[in-house]
mmCIF file of C-alpha atoms in Angstrom:
data_model
loop_
_atom_site.group_PDB
_atom_site.id
_atom_site.type_symbol
_atom_site.label_atom_id
_atom_site.label_comp_id
_atom_site.label_asym_id
_atom_site.label_seq_id
_atom_site.Cartn_x
_atom_site.Cartn_y
_atom_site.Cartn_z
ATOM 1 C CA MET H 1 -1.177 13.216 12.085
ATOM 2 C CA LYS H 2 -1.607 8.908 12.604
ATOM 3 C CA VAL H 3 -0.815 7.401 9.697
ATOM 4 C CA LEU H 4 -1.578 3.571 8.941
ATOM 5 C CA VAL H 5 -0.442 1.174 6.375
ATOM 6 C CA ALA H 6 -1.617 -1.960 5.521
ATOM 7 C CA VAL H 7 1.645 -4.583 3.855
ATOM 8 C CA LYS H 8 1.103 -7.849 2.823
ATOM 9 C CA ARG H 9 2.926 -10.738 2.845
ATOM 10 C CA VAL H 10 2.819 -12.710 -0.981
ATOM 11 C CA VAL H 11 5.239 -14.888 -2.962
ATOM 12 C CA ASP H 12 8.061 -12.244 -3.977
ATOM 13 C CA TYR H 13 7.587 -11.150 -7.602
ATOM 14 C CA ASN H 14 10.602 -12.294 -9.092
ATOM 15 C CA VAL H 15 9.888 -16.161 -8.283
ATOM 16 C CA LYS H 16 8.593 -18.779 -10.296
ATOM 17 C CA VAL H 17 4.593 -19.711 -9.168
ATOM 18 C CA ARG H 18 4.175 -23.527 -9.261
ATOM 19 C CA VAL H 19 0.430 -24.734 -8.267
ATOM 20 C CA LYS H 20 0.465 -28.089 -6.377
ATOM 21 C CA ALA H 21 -0.531 -31.173 -8.585
ATOM 22 C CA ASP H 22 -3.453 -31.023 -6.551
ATOM 23 C CA ASN H 23 -4.349 -28.107 -7.506
ATOM 24 C CA SER H 24 -5.756 -26.593 -4.222
ATOM 25 C CA GLY H 25 -3.618 -23.820 -4.552
ATOM 26 C CA VAL H 26 -0.464 -22.349 -4.593
ATOM 27 C CA ASP H 27 2.666 -24.331 -3.793
ATOM 28 C CA LEU H 28 4.934 -21.906 -1.118
ATOM 29 C CA ALA H 29 6.953 -24.956 0.277
ATOM 30 C CA ASN H 30 9.857 -23.497 0.491
ATOM 31 C CA VAL H 31 9.806 -20.269 -1.746
ATOM 32 C CA LYS H 32 10.512 -17.205 -1.144
ATOM 33 C CA MET H 33 7.968 -14.380 0.367
ATOM 34 C CA SER H 34 8.297 -10.670 0.786
ATOM 35 C CA MET H 35 6.024 -7.973 1.230
ATOM 36 C CA ASN H 36 3.274 -6.828 -1.955
ATOM 37 C CA PRO H 37 5.877 -4.530 -3.659
ATOM 38 C CA PHE H 38 2.724 -1.758 -4.154
ATOM 39 C CA CYS H 39 2.011 -2.499 -0.314
ATOM 40 C CA GLU H 40 5.813 -0.655 -0.196
ATOM 41 C CA ILE H 41 4.854 1.943 -1.847
ATOM 42 C CA ALA H 42 1.990 2.511 0.628
ATOM 43 C CA VAL H 43 5.018 2.094 3.308
ATOM 44 C CA GLU H 44 7.630 4.746 0.969
ATOM 45 C CA GLU H 45 4.396 7.148 0.615
ATOM 46 C CA ALA H 46 3.917 7.507 5.003
ATOM 47 C CA VAL H 47 7.922 7.478 5.493
ATOM 48 C CA ARG H 48 8.247 10.920 3.224
ATOM 49 C CA LEU H 49 4.720 12.495 4.816
ATOM 50 C CA LYS H 50 7.019 12.243 8.188
ATOM 51 C CA GLU H 51 9.380 13.131 6.739
ATOM 52 C CA LYS H 52 7.825 16.634 5.628
ATOM 53 C CA GLY H 53 7.096 17.041 9.234
ATOM 54 C CA VAL H 54 3.455 15.988 8.233
ATOM 55 C CA ALA H 55 3.131 13.062 9.945
ATOM 56 C CA SER H 56 3.869 11.800 13.251
ATOM 57 C CA GLU H 57 3.642 7.780 13.642
ATOM 58 C CA ILE H 58 3.593 5.450 10.899
ATOM 59 C CA VAL H 59 1.298 2.304 11.935
ATOM 60 C CA VAL H 60 2.051 -0.558 10.003
ATOM 61 C CA VAL H 61 -0.771 -3.824 10.096
ATOM 62 C CA SER H 62 -0.965 -7.023 8.603
ATOM 63 C CA ILE H 63 -3.294 -10.107 8.625
ATOM 64 C CA GLY H 64 -1.426 -13.902 8.003
ATOM 65 C CA PRO H 65 0.510 -16.335 9.606
ATOM 66 C CA THR H 66 2.800 -15.776 12.748
ATOM 67 C CA ALA H 67 5.590 -15.730 9.329
ATOM 68 C CA ALA H 68 4.492 -12.125 8.720
ATOM 69 C CA GLN H 69 6.499 -10.376 10.990
ATOM 70 C CA GLU H 70 9.427 -10.379 8.428
ATOM 71 C CA GLN H 71 7.337 -8.024 6.855
ATOM 72 C CA LEU H 72 6.516 -6.266 9.553
ATOM 73 C CA ARG H 73 9.944 -5.702 10.168
ATOM 74 C CA THR H 74 10.741 -4.737 6.895
ATOM 75 C CA ALA H 75 8.664 -2.298 7.294
ATOM 76 C CA LEU H 76 9.926 -0.822 10.069
ATOM 77 C CA ALA H 77 13.433 -0.841 9.344
ATOM 78 C CA LEU H 78 11.749 1.198 5.480
ATOM 79 C CA GLY H 79 10.957 3.663 8.149
ATOM 80 C CA ALA H 80 7.381 3.315 10.435
ATOM 81 C CA ASP H 81 7.153 3.291 14.776
ATOM 82 C CA ARG H 82 5.799 0.647 15.445
ATOM 83 C CA ALA H 83 3.306 -1.961 13.844
ATOM 84 C CA VAL H 84 0.882 -4.822 14.696
ATOM 85 C CA LEU H 85 0.435 -7.933 13.162
ATOM 86 C CA VAL H 86 -3.229 -10.218 12.992
ATOM 87 C CA GLU H 87 -2.543 -13.128 13.071
ATOM 88 C CA SER H 88 -4.252 -15.978 11.178
ATOM 89 C CA ASN H 89 -3.155 -18.675 9.230
ATOM 90 C CA ASP H 90 -6.616 -18.453 7.422
ATOM 91 C CA GLU H 91 -6.723 -17.706 3.515
ATOM 92 C CA LEU H 92 -9.259 -14.962 3.676
ATOM 93 C CA ASN H 93 -11.083 -13.027 1.207
ATOM 94 C CA SER H 94 -11.018 -9.428 0.428
ATOM 95 C CA LEU H 95 -13.899 -8.699 2.471
ATOM 96 C CA ALA H 96 -12.519 -10.736 5.872
ATOM 97 C CA VAL H 97 -9.399 -8.477 5.479
ATOM 98 C CA ALA H 98 -11.433 -5.172 5.267
ATOM 99 C CA LYS H 99 -13.488 -6.025 8.195
ATOM 100 C CA LEU H 100 -9.742 -6.806 10.100
ATOM 101 C CA LEU H 101 -8.290 -3.456 8.529
ATOM 102 C CA LYS H 102 -12.043 -2.440 10.153
ATOM 103 C CA ALA H 103 -11.485 -3.437 13.909
ATOM 104 C CA VAL H 104 -7.711 -1.775 13.849
ATOM 105 C CA VAL H 105 -8.875 1.071 12.097
ATOM 106 C CA ASP H 106 -11.395 1.695 15.186
ATOM 107 C CA LYS H 107 -8.355 1.150 17.797
ATOM 108 C CA GLU H 108 -5.741 2.435 16.232
ATOM 109 C CA GLN H 109 -7.687 5.665 14.671
ATOM 110 C CA PRO H 110 -5.520 7.228 12.386
ATOM 111 C CA GLN H 111 -5.906 10.601 9.992
ATOM 112 C CA LEU H 112 -5.140 8.808 7.110
ATOM 113 C CA VAL H 113 -4.964 4.608 5.928
ATOM 114 C CA ILE H 114 -2.032 3.848 2.490
ATOM 115 C CA LEU H 115 -2.551 0.743 1.619
ATOM 116 C CA GLY H 116 -0.946 -0.584 -2.042
ATOM 117 C CA LYS H 117 -4.198 -1.137 -4.770
ATOM 118 C CA GLN H 118 -3.771 -4.951 -5.259
ATOM 119 C CA ALA H 119 -1.982 -7.385 -3.979
ATOM 120 C CA ILE H 120 0.174 -9.032 -7.047
ATOM 121 C CA ASP H 121 -1.118 -12.817 -6.000
ATOM 122 C CA SER H 122 -4.934 -12.602 -5.402
ATOM 123 C CA ASP H 123 -4.506 -9.209 -7.659
ATOM 124 C CA ASN H 124 -8.624 -8.475 -6.472
ATOM 125 C CA ASN H 125 -8.172 -5.010 -5.990
ATOM 126 C CA GLN H 126 -11.116 -4.792 -3.340
ATOM 127 C CA THR H 127 -9.855 -4.136 -0.494
ATOM 128 C CA GLY H 128 -9.274 -0.765 0.309
ATOM 129 C CA GLN H 129 -12.305 -0.212 -1.708
ATOM 130 C CA MET H 130 -14.342 -2.587 0.845
ATOM 131 C CA LEU H 131 -12.444 -0.906 4.024
ATOM 132 C CA GLY H 132 -13.808 2.709 2.832
ATOM 133 C CA ALA H 133 -17.435 1.301 2.232
ATOM 134 C CA LEU H 134 -17.259 -0.286 6.166
ATOM 135 C CA THR H 135 -15.731 3.032 7.515
ATOM 136 C CA GLY H 136 -17.965 5.155 5.230
ATOM 137 C CA TYR H 137 -13.581 7.482 4.898
ATOM 138 C CA ALA H 138 -13.250 9.366 1.508
ATOM 139 C CA GLN H 139 -11.160 6.985 -0.408
ATOM 140 C CA GLY H 140 -9.157 8.175 -3.420
ATOM 141 C CA THR H 141 -7.291 4.665 -5.397
ATOM 142 C CA PHE H 142 -4.885 4.528 -7.283
ATOM 143 C CA ALA H 143 -3.036 6.978 -6.478
ATOM 144 C CA SER H 144 -0.163 8.657 -8.241
ATOM 145 C CA LYS H 145 0.192 11.233 -6.167
ATOM 146 C CA VAL H 146 -0.989 12.786 -2.797
ATOM 147 C CA GLU H 147 -0.856 16.156 -0.825
ATOM 148 C CA VAL H 148 -2.694 16.932 2.999
ATOM 149 C CA ALA H 149 -3.221 20.402 2.577
ATOM 150 C CA GLY H 150 -4.598 20.899 6.313
ATOM 151 C CA ASP H 151 -8.122 19.088 6.644
ATOM 152 C CA LYS H 152 -7.896 17.614 3.610
ATOM 153 C CA VAL H 153 -5.610 15.207 1.391
ATOM 154 C CA ASN H 154 -5.724 15.985 -2.626
ATOM 155 C CA VAL H 155 -5.244 12.432 -4.545
ATOM 156 C CA THR H 156 -4.250 12.152 -7.944
ATOM 157 C CA ARG H 157 -4.811 8.808 -9.496
ATOM 158 C CA GLU H 158 -4.711 7.574 -12.262
ATOM 159 C CA ILE H 159 -7.949 6.969 -15.567
ATOM 160 C CA ASP H 160 -8.870 5.786 -18.372
ATOM 161 C CA GLY H 161 -8.197 9.127 -20.016
ATOM 162 C CA GLY H 162 -5.530 10.567 -18.042
ATOM 163 C CA LEU H 163 -4.999 11.902 -14.523
ATOM 164 C CA GLN H 164 -7.863 13.176 -11.753
ATOM 165 C CA THR H 165 -7.208 14.819 -8.951
ATOM 166 C CA VAL H 166 -9.572 14.518 -5.571
ATOM 167 C CA ALA H 167 -10.216 16.758 -1.950
ATOM 168 C CA LEU H 168 -10.795 14.225 1.155
ATOM 169 C CA SER H 169 -11.647 15.634 3.913
ATOM 170 C CA LEU H 170 -9.563 13.332 6.321
ATOM 171 C CA PRO H 171 -9.892 11.046 7.701
ATOM 172 C CA ALA H 172 -9.646 9.388 4.650
ATOM 173 C CA ILE H 173 -8.336 5.718 2.408
ATOM 174 C CA VAL H 174 -5.942 5.868 -0.304
ATOM 175 C CA THR H 175 -4.812 3.056 -2.603
ATOM 176 C CA THR H 176 -1.140 3.397 -4.149
ATOM 177 C CA ASP H 177 -0.046 3.775 -7.876
ATOM 178 C CA LEU H 178 3.203 2.183 -9.116
ATOM 179 C CA ARG H 179 3.938 5.732 -10.216
ATOM 180 C CA LEU H 180 3.553 6.952 -6.830
ATOM 181 C CA ASN H 181 6.895 6.573 -5.398
ATOM 182 C CA GLU H 182 10.177 4.650 -5.836
ATOM 183 C CA PRO H 183 10.358 2.308 -2.439
ATOM 184 C CA ARG H 184 13.910 3.118 -0.555
ATOM 185 C CA TYR H 185 16.240 0.091 0.451
ATOM 186 C CA ALA H 186 16.170 -0.397 3.860
ATOM 187 C CA SER H 187 20.321 0.295 5.982
ATOM 188 C CA LEU H 188 22.171 -1.979 7.963
ATOM 189 C CA PRO H 189 21.815 0.527 10.825
ATOM 190 C CA ASN H 190 17.452 0.557 10.564
ATOM 191 C CA ILE H 191 16.700 -2.940 10.212
ATOM 192 C CA MET H 192 19.060 -3.458 12.926
ATOM 193 C CA LYS H 193 17.014 -0.740 15.198
ATOM 194 C CA ALA H 194 13.410 -2.397 13.661
ATOM 195 C CA LYS H 195 14.053 -5.312 15.700
ATOM 196 C CA LYS H 196 13.901 -3.128 18.241
ATOM 197 C CA LYS H 197 10.514 -1.251 17.778
ATOM 198 C CA PRO H 198 6.859 -2.559 18.985
ATOM 199 C CA LEU H 199 5.012 -5.550 17.262
ATOM 200 C CA GLU H 200 1.623 -6.164 18.952
ATOM 201 C CA THR H 201 0.131 -8.850 18.294
ATOM 202 C CA LEU H 202 -3.997 -9.482 18.024
ATOM 203 C CA THR H 203 -6.453 -12.411 16.974
ATOM 204 C CA PRO H 204 -9.704 -12.005 14.517
ATOM 205 C CA ASP H 205 -11.222 -13.175 17.947
ATOM 206 C CA ALA H 206 -9.794 -10.518 20.483
ATOM 207 C CA LEU H 207 -11.313 -8.063 17.596
ATOM 208 C CA GLY H 208 -14.593 -9.551 17.509
ATOM 209 C CA VAL H 209 -14.509 -10.348 13.458
ATOM 210 C CA THR H 210 -15.136 -14.145 12.363
ATOM 211 C CA THR H 211 -13.376 -14.688 9.250
ATOM 212 C CA THR H 212 -15.439 -17.138 7.927
ATOM 213 C CA SER H 213 -15.579 -16.951 3.792
ATOM 214 C CA THR H 214 -17.728 -17.031 2.326
ATOM 215 C CA VAL H 215 -16.207 -17.769 -1.497
ATOM 216 C CA LYS H 216 -14.454 -20.660 -2.068
ATOM 217 C CA THR H 217 -11.272 -21.124 -4.369
ATOM 218 C CA LEU H 218 -12.727 -23.900 -6.964
ATOM 219 C CA LYS H 219 -9.680 -24.611 -8.804
ATOM 220 C CA VAL H 220 -6.353 -23.288 -9.516
ATOM 221 C CA GLU H 221 -4.387 -23.643 -12.668
ATOM 222 C CA ALA H 222 -1.159 -22.368 -14.199
ATOM 223 C CA PRO H 223 -1.973 -20.798 -17.279
ATOM 224 C CA ALA H 224 -1.319 -22.897 -20.797
ATOM 225 C CA ALA H 225 1.473 -22.593 -22.701
ATOM 226 C CA ARG H 226 1.994 -20.824 -25.694
ATOM 227 C CA SER H 227 2.863 -22.549 -28.927
ATOM 228 C CA ALA H 228 6.275 -21.991 -30.362
ATOM 229 C CA GLY H 229 6.211 -19.301 -33.258
ATOM 230 C CA ILE H 230 7.224 -19.830 -36.672
ATOM 231 C CA LYS H 231 8.968 -17.176 -38.765
ATOM 232 C CA VAL H 232 8.078 -16.478 -42.675
ATOM 233 C CA LYS H 233 10.631 -15.144 -45.115
ATOM 234 C CA SER H 234 8.402 -12.381 -47.002
ATOM 235 C CA VAL H 235 4.617 -10.664 -46.018
ATOM 236 C CA ALA H 236 2.972 -12.015 -48.994
ATOM 237 C CA GLU H 237 3.579 -15.133 -46.862
ATOM 238 C CA LEU H 238 2.419 -14.131 -43.393
ATOM 239 C CA VAL H 239 -0.755 -12.719 -45.180
ATOM 240 C CA GLU H 240 -1.109 -16.099 -46.152
ATOM 241 C CA LYS H 241 -0.810 -17.346 -43.057
ATOM 242 C CA LEU H 242 -3.248 -15.264 -41.253
ATOM 243 C CA LYS H 243 -5.585 -15.904 -43.661
ATOM 244 C CA ASN H 244 -6.180 -19.322 -43.814
ATOM 245 C CA GLU H 245 -4.007 -21.358 -40.478
ATOM 246 C CA ALA H 246 -4.876 -18.895 -37.949
ATOM 247 C CA LYS H 247 -8.144 -17.596 -39.966
ATOM 248 C CA VAL H 248 -7.780 -14.062 -38.500
ATOM 249 C CA ILE H 249 -8.194 -11.723 -41.860
#
């Protein structure tokens, strides 16, 4: 079984995000970039499937600038076999990304596609579902458990009322949730080996995909600063302030 894993280059989750002075976007100058945490979970799940003997090859794909090779090399160090970078410096929305991934899926013909359920920058939670619609593949979103059995993959997914298990016929698309697994750290020997693993670079034009966006970002703003809290000496004072100042009771 060939498994295709999509990974995204995002601002590291430990970094405090700054908005540009003109409110046109997020300031990325001299900012540490990393693999999206949900994508790390997707890579880890693919590697575990290979360790179980279920997957025979893991291909990681990313869409972004040349610098995204760094995140692909990280995925290779974690256990992926080869990588594909669709190089684009454009600001791509979820549909454009899904179209490019669909072209890569058509080229690679994987039996299972694993993606993080969302990216921590745009926070859209759309690409996996759009890819499912474009490919016609069965999909299981928000996976907290994945089991491959024959020509099916059983996905336990987190829903509002608890857990739901669905059986998907392969080929299928799975998007990962936080509780699916705990990603491993890449060892130094594997980081060195990753430098020699194949990394193919493509362009949207080479894949025959137009990435013109129908969505335009008008303005990006930082959230409003919270006002300082106060301490009250008694329940009576708390009730009085909630009633007369906050006017919530």
